[in-house]
mmCIF file of C-alpha atoms and ligand atoms in Angstrom:
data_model
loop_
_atom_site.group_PDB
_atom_site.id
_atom_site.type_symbol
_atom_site.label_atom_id
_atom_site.label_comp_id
_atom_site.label_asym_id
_atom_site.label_seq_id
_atom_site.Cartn_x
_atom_site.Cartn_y
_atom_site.Cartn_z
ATOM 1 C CA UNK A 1 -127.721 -22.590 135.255
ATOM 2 C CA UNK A 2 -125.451 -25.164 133.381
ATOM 3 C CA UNK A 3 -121.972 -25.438 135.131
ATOM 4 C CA UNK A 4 -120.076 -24.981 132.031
ATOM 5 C CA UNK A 5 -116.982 -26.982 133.699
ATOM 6 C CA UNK A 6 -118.632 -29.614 134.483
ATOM 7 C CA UNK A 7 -119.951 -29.896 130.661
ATOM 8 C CA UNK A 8 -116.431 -29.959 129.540
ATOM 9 C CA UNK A 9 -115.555 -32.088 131.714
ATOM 10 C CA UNK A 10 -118.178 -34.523 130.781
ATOM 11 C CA UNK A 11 -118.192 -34.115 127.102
ATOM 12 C CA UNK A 12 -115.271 -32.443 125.332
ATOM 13 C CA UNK A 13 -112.591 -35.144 124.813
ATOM 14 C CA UNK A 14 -109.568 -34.790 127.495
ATOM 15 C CA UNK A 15 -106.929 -34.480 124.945
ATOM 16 C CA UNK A 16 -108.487 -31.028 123.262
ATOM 17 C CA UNK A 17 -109.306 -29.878 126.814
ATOM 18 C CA UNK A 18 -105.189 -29.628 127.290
ATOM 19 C CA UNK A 19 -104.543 -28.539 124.008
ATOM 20 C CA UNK A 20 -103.004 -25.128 123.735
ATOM 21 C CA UNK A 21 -104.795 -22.961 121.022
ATOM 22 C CA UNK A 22 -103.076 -22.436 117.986
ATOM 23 C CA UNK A 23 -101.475 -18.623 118.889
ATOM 24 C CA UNK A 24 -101.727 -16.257 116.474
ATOM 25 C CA UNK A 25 -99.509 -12.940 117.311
ATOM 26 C CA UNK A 26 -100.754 -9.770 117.790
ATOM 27 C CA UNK A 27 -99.145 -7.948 115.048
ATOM 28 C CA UNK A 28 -101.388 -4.457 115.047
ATOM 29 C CA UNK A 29 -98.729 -2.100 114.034
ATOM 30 C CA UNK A 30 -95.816 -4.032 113.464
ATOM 31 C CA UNK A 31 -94.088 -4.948 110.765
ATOM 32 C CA UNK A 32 -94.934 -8.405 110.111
ATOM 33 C CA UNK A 33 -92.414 -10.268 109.003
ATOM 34 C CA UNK A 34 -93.913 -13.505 111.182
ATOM 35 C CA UNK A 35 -96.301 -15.528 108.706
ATOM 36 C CA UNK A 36 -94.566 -16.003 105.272
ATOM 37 C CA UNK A 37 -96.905 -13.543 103.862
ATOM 38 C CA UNK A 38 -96.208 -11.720 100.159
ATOM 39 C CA UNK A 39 -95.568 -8.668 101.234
ATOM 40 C CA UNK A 40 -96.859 -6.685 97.986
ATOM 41 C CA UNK A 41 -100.329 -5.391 98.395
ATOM 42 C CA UNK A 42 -102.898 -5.256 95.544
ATOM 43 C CA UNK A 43 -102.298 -2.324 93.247
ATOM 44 C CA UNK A 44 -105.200 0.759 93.848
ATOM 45 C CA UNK A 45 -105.950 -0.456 90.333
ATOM 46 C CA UNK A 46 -106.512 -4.091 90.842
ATOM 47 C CA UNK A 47 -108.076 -3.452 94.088
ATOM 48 C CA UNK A 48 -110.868 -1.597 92.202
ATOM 49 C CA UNK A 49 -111.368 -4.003 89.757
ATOM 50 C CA UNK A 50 -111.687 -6.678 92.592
ATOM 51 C CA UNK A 51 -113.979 -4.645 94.349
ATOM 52 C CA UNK A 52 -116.166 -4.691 91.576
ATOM 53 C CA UNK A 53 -115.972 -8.662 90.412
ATOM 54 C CA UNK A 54 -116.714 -9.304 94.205
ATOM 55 C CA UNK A 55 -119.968 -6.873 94.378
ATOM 56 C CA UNK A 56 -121.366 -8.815 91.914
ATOM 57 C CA UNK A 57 -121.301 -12.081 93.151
ATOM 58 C CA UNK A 58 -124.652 -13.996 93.994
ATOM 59 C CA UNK A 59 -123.386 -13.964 98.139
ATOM 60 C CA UNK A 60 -127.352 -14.983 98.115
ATOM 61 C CA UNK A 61 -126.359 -18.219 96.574
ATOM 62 C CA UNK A 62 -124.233 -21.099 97.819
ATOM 63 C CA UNK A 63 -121.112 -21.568 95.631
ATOM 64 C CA UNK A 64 -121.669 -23.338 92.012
ATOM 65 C CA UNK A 65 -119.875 -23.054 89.103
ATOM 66 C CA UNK A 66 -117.608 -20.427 89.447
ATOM 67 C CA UNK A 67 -115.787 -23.455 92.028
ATOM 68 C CA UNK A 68 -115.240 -25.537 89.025
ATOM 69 C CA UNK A 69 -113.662 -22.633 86.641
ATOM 70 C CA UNK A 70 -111.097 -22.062 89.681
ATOM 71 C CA UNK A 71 -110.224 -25.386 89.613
ATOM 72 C CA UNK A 72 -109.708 -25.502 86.059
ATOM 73 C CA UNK A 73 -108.015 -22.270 86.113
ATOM 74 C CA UNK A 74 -105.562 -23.812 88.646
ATOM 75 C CA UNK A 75 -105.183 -26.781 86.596
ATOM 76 C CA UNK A 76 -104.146 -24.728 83.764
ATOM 77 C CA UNK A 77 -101.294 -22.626 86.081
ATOM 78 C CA UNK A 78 -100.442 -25.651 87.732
ATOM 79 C CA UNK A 79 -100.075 -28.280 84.513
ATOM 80 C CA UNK A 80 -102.100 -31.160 86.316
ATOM 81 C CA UNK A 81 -100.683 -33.464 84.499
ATOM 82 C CA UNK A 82 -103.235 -36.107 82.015
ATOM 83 C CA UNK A 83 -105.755 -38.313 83.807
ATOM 84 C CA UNK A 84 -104.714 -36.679 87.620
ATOM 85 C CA UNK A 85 -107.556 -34.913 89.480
ATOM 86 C CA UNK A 86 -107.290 -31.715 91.659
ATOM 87 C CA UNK A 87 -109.088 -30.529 94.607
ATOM 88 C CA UNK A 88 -109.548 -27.387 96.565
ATOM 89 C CA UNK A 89 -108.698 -26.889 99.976
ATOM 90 C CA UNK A 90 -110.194 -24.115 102.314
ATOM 91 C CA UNK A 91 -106.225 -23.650 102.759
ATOM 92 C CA UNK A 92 -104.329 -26.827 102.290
ATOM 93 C CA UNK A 93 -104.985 -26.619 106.519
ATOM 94 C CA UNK A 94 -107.897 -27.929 105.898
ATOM 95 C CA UNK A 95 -106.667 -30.817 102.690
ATOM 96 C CA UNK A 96 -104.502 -32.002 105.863
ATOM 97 C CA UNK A 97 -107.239 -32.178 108.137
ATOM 98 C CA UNK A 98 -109.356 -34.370 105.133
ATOM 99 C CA UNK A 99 -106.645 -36.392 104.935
ATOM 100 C CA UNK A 100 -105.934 -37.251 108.688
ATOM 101 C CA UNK A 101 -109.900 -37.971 108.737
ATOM 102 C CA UNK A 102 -109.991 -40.595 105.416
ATOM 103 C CA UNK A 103 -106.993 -42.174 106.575
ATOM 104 C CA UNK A 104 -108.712 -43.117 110.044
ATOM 105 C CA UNK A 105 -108.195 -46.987 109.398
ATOM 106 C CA UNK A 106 -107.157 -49.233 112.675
ATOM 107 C CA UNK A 107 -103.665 -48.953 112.925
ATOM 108 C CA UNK A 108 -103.269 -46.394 110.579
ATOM 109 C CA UNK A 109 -100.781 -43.374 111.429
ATOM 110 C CA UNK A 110 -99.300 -40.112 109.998
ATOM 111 C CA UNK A 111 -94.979 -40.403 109.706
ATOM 112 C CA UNK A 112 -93.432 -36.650 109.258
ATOM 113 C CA UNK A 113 -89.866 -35.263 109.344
ATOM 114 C CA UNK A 114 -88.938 -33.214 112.550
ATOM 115 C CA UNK A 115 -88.905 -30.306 112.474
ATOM 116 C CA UNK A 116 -91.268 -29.358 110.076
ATOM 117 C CA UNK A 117 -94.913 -28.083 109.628
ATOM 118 C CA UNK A 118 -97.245 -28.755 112.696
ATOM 119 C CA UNK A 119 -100.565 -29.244 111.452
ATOM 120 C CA UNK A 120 -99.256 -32.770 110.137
ATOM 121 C CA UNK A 121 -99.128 -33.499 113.605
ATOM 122 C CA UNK A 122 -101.943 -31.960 114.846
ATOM 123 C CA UNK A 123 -103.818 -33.211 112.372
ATOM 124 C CA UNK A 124 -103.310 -36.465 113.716
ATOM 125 C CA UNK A 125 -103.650 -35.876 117.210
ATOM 126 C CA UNK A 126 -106.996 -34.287 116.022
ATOM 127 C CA UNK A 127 -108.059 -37.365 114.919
ATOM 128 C CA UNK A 128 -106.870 -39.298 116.811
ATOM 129 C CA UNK A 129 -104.225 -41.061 114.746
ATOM 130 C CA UNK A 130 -100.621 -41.717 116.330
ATOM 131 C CA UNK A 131 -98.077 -39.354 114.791
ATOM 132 C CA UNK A 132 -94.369 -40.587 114.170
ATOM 133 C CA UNK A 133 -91.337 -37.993 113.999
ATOM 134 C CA UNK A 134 -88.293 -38.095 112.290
ATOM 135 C CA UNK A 135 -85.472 -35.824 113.272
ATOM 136 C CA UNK A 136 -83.908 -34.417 110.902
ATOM 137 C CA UNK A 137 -79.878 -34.483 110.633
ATOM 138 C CA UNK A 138 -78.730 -31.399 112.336
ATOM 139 C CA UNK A 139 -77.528 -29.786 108.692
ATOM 140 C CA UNK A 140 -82.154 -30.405 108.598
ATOM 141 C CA UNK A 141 -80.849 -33.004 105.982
ATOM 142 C CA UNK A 142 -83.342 -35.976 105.772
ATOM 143 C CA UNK A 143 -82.041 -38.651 107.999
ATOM 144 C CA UNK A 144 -82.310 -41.503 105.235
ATOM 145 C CA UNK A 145 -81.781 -44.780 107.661
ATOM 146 C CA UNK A 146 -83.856 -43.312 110.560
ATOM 147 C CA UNK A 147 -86.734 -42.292 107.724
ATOM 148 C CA UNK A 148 -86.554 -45.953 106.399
ATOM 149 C CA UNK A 149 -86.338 -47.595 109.607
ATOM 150 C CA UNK A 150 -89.512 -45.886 110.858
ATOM 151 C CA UNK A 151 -91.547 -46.406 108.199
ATOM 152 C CA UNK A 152 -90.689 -50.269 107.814
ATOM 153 C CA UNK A 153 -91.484 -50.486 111.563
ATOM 154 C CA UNK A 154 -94.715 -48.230 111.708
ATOM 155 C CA UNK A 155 -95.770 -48.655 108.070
ATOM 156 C CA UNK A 156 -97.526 -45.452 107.966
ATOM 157 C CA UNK A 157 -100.846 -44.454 106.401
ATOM 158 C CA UNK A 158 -99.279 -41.330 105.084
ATOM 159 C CA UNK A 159 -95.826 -39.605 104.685
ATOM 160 C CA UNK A 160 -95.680 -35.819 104.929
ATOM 161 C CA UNK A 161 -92.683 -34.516 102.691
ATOM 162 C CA UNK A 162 -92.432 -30.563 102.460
ATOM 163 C CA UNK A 163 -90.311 -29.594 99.650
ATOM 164 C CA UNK A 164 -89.296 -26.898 100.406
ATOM 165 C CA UNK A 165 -89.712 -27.520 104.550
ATOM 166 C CA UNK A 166 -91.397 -25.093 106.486
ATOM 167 C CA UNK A 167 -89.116 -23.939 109.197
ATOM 168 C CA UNK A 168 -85.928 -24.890 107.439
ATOM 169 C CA UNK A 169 -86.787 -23.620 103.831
ATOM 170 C CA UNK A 170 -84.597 -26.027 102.520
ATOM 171 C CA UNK A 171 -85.124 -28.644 99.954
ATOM 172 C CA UNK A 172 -84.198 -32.413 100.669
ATOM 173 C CA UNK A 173 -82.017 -33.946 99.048
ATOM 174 C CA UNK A 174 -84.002 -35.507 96.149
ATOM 175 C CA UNK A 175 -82.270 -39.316 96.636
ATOM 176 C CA UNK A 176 -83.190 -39.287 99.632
ATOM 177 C CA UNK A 177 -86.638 -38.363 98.516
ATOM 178 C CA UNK A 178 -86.424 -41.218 95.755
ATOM 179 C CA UNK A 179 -86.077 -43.903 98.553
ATOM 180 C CA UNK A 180 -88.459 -42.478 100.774
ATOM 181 C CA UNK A 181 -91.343 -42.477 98.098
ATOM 182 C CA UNK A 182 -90.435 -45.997 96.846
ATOM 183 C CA UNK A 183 -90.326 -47.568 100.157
ATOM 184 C CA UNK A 184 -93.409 -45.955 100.866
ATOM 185 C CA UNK A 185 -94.772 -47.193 97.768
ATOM 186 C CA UNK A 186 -93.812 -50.765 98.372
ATOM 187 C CA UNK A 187 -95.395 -50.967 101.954
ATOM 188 C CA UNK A 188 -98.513 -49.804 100.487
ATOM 189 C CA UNK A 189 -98.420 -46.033 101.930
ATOM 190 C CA UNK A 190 -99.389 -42.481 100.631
ATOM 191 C CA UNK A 191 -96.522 -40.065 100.223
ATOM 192 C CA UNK A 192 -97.932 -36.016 100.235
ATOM 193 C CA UNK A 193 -95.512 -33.856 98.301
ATOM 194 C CA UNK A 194 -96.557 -30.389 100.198
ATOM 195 C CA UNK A 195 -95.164 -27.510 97.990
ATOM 196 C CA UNK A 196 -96.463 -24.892 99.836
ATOM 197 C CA UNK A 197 -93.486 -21.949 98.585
ATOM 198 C CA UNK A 198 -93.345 -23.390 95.464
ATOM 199 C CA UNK A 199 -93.568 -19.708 94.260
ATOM 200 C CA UNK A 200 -89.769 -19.246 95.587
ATOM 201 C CA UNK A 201 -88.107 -22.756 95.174
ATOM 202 C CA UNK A 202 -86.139 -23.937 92.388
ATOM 203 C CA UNK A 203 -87.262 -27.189 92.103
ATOM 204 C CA UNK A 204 -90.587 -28.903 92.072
ATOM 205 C CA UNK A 205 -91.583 -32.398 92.249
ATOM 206 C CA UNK A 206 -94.348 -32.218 89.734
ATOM 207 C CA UNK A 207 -92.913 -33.622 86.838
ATOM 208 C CA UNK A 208 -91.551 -36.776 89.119
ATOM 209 C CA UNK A 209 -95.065 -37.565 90.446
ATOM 210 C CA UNK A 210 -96.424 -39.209 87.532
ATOM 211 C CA UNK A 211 -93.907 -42.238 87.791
ATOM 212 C CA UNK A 212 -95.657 -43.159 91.141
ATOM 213 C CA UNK A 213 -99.343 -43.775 91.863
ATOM 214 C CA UNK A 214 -99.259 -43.469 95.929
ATOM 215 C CA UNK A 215 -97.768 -39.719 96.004
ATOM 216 C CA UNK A 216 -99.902 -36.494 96.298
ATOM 217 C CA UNK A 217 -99.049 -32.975 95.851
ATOM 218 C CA UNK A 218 -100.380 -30.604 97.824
ATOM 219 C CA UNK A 219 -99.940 -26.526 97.236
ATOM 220 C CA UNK A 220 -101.578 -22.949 98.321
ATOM 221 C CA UNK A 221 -102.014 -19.799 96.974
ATOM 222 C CA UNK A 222 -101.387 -18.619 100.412
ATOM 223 C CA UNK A 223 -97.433 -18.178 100.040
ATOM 224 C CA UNK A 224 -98.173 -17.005 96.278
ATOM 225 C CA UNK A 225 -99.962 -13.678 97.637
ATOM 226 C CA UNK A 226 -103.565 -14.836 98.930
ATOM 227 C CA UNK A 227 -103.036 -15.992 102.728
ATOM 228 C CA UNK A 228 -105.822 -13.717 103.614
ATOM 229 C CA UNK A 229 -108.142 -15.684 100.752
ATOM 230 C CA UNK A 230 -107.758 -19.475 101.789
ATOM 231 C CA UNK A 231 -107.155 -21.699 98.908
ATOM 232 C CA UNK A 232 -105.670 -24.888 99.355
ATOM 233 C CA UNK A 233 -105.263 -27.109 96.372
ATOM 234 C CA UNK A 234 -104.150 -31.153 96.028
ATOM 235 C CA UNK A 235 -103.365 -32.873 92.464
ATOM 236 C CA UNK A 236 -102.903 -36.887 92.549
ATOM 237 C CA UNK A 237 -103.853 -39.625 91.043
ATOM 238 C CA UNK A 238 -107.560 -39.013 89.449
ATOM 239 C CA UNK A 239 -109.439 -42.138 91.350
ATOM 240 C CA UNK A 240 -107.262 -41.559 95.282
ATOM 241 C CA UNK A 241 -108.204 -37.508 94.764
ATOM 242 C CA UNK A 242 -112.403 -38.587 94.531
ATOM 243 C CA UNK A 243 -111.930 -40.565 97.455
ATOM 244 C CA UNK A 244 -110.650 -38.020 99.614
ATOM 245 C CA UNK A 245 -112.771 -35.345 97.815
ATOM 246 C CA UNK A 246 -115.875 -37.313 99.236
ATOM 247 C CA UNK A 247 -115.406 -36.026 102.980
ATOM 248 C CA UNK A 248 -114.918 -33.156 102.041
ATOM 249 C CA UNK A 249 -117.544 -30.602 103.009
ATOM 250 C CA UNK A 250 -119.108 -29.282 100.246
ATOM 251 C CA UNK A 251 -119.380 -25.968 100.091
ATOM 252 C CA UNK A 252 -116.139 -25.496 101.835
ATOM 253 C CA UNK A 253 -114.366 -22.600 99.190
ATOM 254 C CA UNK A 254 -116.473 -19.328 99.209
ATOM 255 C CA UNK A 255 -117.339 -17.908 96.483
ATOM 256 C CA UNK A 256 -115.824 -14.721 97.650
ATOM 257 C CA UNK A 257 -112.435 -17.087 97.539
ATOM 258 C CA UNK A 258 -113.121 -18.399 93.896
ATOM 259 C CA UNK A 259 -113.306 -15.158 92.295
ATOM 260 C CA UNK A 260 -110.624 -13.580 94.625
ATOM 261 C CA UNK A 261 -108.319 -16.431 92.987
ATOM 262 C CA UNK A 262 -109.903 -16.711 89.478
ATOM 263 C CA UNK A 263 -108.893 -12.915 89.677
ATOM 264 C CA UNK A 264 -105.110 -13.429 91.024
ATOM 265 C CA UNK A 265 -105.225 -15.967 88.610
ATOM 266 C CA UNK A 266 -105.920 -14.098 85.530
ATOM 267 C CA UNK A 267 -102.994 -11.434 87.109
ATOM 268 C CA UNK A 268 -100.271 -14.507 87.659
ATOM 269 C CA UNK A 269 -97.408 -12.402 86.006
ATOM 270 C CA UNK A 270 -98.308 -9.515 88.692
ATOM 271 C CA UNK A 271 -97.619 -12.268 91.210
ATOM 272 C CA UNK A 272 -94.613 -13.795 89.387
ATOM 273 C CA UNK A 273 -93.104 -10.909 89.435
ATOM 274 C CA UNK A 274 -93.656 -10.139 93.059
ATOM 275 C CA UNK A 275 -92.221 -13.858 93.900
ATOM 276 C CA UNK A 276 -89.052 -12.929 91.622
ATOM 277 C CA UNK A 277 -88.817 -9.638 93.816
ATOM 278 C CA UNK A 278 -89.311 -11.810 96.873
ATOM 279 C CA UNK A 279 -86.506 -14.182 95.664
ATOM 280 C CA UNK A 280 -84.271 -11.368 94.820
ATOM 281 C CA UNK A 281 -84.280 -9.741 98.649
ATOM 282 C CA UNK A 282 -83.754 -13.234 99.817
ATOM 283 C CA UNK A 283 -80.537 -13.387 98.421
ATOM 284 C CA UNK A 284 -79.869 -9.623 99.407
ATOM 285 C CA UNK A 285 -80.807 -10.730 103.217
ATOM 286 C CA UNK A 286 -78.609 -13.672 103.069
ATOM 287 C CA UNK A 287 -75.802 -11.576 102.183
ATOM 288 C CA UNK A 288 -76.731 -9.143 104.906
ATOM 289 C CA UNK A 289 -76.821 -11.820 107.066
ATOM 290 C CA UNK A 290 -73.489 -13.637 106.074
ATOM 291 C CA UNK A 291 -71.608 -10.413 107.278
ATOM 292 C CA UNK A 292 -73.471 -10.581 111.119
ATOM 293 C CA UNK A 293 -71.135 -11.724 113.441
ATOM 294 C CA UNK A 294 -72.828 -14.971 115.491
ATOM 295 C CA UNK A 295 -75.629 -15.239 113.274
ATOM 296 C CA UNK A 296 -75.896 -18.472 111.357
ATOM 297 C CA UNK A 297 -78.291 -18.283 108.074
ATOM 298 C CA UNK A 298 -79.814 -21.672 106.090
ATOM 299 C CA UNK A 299 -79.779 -21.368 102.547
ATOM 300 C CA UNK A 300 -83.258 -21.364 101.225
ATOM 301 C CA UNK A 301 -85.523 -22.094 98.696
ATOM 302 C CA UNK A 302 -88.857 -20.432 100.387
ATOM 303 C CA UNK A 303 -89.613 -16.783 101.376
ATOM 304 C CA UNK A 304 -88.231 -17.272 104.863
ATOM 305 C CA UNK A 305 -84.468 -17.684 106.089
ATOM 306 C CA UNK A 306 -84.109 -19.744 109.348
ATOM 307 C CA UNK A 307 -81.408 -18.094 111.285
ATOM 308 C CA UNK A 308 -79.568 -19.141 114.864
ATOM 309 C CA UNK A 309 -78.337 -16.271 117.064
ATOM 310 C CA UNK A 310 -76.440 -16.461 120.147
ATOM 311 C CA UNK A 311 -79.910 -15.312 122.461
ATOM 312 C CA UNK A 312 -83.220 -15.906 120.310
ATOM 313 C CA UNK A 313 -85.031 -14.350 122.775
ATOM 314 C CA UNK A 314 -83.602 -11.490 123.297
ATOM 315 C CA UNK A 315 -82.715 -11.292 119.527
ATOM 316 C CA UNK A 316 -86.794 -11.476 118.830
ATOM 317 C CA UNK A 317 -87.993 -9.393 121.762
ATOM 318 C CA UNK A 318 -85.625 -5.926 120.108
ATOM 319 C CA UNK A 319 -86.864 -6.669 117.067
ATOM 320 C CA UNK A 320 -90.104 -6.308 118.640
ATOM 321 C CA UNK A 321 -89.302 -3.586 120.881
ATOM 322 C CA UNK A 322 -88.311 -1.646 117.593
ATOM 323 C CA UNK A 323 -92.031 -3.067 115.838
ATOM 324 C CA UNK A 324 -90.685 -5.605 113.619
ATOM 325 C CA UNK A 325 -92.449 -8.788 113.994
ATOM 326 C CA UNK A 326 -90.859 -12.130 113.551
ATOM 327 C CA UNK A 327 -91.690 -15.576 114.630
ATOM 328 C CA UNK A 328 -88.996 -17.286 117.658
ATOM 329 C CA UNK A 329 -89.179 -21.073 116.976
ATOM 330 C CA UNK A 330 -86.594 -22.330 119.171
ATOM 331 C CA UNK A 331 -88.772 -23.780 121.683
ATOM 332 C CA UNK A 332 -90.391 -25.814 118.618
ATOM 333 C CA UNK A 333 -87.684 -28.570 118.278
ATOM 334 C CA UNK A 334 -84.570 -29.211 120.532
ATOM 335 C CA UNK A 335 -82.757 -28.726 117.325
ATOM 336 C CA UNK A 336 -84.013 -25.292 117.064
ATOM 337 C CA UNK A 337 -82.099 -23.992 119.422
ATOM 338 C CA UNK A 338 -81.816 -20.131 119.670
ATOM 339 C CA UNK A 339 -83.119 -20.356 115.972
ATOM 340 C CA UNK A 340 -85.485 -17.051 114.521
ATOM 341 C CA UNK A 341 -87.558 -17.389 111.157
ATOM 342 C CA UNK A 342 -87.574 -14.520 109.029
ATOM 343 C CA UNK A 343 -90.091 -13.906 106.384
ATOM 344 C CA UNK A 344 -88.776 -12.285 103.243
ATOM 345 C CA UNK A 345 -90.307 -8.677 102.340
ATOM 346 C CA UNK A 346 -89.653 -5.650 100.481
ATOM 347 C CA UNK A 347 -86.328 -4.300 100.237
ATOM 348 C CA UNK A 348 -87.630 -1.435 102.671
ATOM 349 C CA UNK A 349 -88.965 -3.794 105.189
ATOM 350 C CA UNK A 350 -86.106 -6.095 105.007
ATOM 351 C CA UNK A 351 -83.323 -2.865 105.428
ATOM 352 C CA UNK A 352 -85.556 -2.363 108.808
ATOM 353 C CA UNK A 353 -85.928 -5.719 110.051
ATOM 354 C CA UNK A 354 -82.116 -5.848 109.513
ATOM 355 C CA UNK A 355 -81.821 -2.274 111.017
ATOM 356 C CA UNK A 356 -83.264 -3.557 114.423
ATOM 357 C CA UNK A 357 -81.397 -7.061 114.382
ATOM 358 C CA UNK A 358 -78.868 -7.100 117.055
ATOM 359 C CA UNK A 359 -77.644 -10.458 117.758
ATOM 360 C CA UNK A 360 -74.854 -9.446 119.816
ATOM 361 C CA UNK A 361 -76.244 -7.120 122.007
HETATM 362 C C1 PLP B 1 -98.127 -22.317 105.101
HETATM 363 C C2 PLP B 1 -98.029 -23.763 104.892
HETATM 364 C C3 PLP B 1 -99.140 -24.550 104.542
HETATM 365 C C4 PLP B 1 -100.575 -24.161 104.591
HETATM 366 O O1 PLP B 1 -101.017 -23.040 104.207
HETATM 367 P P1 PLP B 1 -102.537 -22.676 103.982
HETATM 368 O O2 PLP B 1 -102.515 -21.233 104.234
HETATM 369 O O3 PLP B 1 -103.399 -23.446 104.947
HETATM 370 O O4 PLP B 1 -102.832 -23.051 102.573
HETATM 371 C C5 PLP B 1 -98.951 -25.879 104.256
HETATM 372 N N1 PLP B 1 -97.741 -26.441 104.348
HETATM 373 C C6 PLP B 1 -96.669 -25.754 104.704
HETATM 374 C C7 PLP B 1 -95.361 -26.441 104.764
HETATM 375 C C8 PLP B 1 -96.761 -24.403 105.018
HETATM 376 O O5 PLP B 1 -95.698 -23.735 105.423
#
């Protein structure tokens, strides 16, 4: 018999063997309001016609063609702007892990804003690149001199800028951005633009990416109303976009996936109208919010509202004794102290969340 231990021990590198497992909640009955997930369902309607699209599919086959008329379906909705290429992500999990692997030069390292989204970090550690943090001001303002000061000292292979940030949901301060991506520029790194709720923010830096050649843009349909279909999706600079595409493996989107999002694609004003919706009970939430006594809201641009209660934990374990489902990231950062993330839902959903929150109790 093989002593499993022992073959850990021996061959599975020491830093995974103390890694936690990413923890996904249990969430069976509950009202999830945990994962940034649309919470609009397919219509009985659409559903059907889904159903039908997906029976058809060649599942015999390994994916072909219908790959390419997703990704020039997306560059359509997206307006990939002349002479820029796009690629698709199994998630943009996995465009981060692609990049953490091609950017595997001696010396090379991975510079993010704290706190923010952690597989920039573990993307790095996966590889085995050194990761650099930035706090953020305690407003979760970029902190311009520390940001400049840590990238001329570790000239990093790549900066991570999500606009909106994930758990803020606020958008930098675009100056700020400005210098960031220039200084970047002119020590000869990558900046990646990650616009993950770009569905729910008010600005996007799209139309500002042209004017530099080292910044990529990174997005997902999972925010948009397909977490469960995994489509990740990266627009840059035609000849920097091949080289990453190249370690990519190659039959990495489904074609199950494709025709799920050729499909949502084909329905965007359904899903524009369920991110206006979405957008609409944020602001109703915020206001709900605004009249708690000791809760403290961040204004935001995604469909999540980071809030600070007096006891996080005992704020997020009624919610949960009344099955509503949130996520407690205030042992994520020291400046998330006592903080709670809310994803947005329906107005029903978010009248029961807010129901069960009791910060003063
Ligand atoms: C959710 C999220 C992603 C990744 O989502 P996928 O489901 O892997 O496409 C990327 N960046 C940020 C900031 C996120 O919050």
């Amino acid at each position: 018999m093989t002593d499993l231990s022992a073959l850990i021990a021996k061959h599975i590198r020491q830093d995974i063997q103390s890694m936690h497992a990413y923890a996904v909640q249990d969430s069976t009955g509950m009202l999830k309001l945990d994962a940034m997930e649309n919470p609009h369902a397919l219509s009985p309607d659409l559903q059907a016609e889904l159903g039908k699209r997906l029976g058809a599919l060649a599942i015999n086959r390994y994916p072909g063609s219908r790959v390419d008329d997703l990704k020039a379906a997306l560059r359509e909705y997206a307006k990939v702007p002349e002479g820029y290429g796009l690629m698709l992500g199994n998630g943009s999990d996995e465009l981060i892990s692609l990049l953490a692997m091609v950017c595997d030069v001696p010396g090379g390292s991975i510079l993010a804003p704290l706190p923010g989204f952690v597989m920039y970090a573990m993307s790095a550690q996966l590889q085995g690149l050194k990761f650099i943090g930035v706090d953020l001001t305690p407003d979760f303002e970029l902190d311009l001199p520390s940001m400049q000061a840590a990238i001329s000292l570790h000239r990093p292979s790549i900066v991570y800028l999500a606009y909106p940030n994930n758990p803020t949901a606020n958008l930098w301060d675009d100056a700020a951005i400005e210098a960031i991506v220039e200084l970047q520029g002119e020590q000869g790194g990558l900046v990646v633009m990650d616009e993950a709720y770009q569905p729910f923010s008010s600005k996007t830096y799209l139309d500002r990416m042209t004017r530099h050649h080292h910044v990529l843009l990174m997005r997902t349909l999972s925010k948009f109303g397909l977490a469960g279909v995994r489509i990740g999706y990266m627009m840059g600079p035609e000849k920097l976009i091949q080289e990453v595409d190249k370690a990519r493996p190659p039959y990495n989107i489904s074609i199950l996936n494709a025709e799920c999002a050729l499909f949502a694609l084909e329905h965007a004003d359904v899903f524009a109208a369920q991110a206006q919706d979405i957008q609409a009970q944020r602001g109703v939430l915020l206001a709900a919010l605004a009249q708690m006594a000791g809760v403290k809201a961040w204004k935001s641009d995604a469909n999540m509202i980071l809030v600070r209660v007096p006891d996080a934990q005992k704020t997020f374990d009624g919610l949960k004794a009344q099955g509503v489902l949130i996520k407690n990231v205030s042992k994520m950062h020291p400046m998330l102290a006592n903080c709670l993330r809310l994803t947005v839902g329906t107005a029903a959903e978010n009248s029961r969340m807010l129901a069960a929150f009791t910060p003063s109790l």
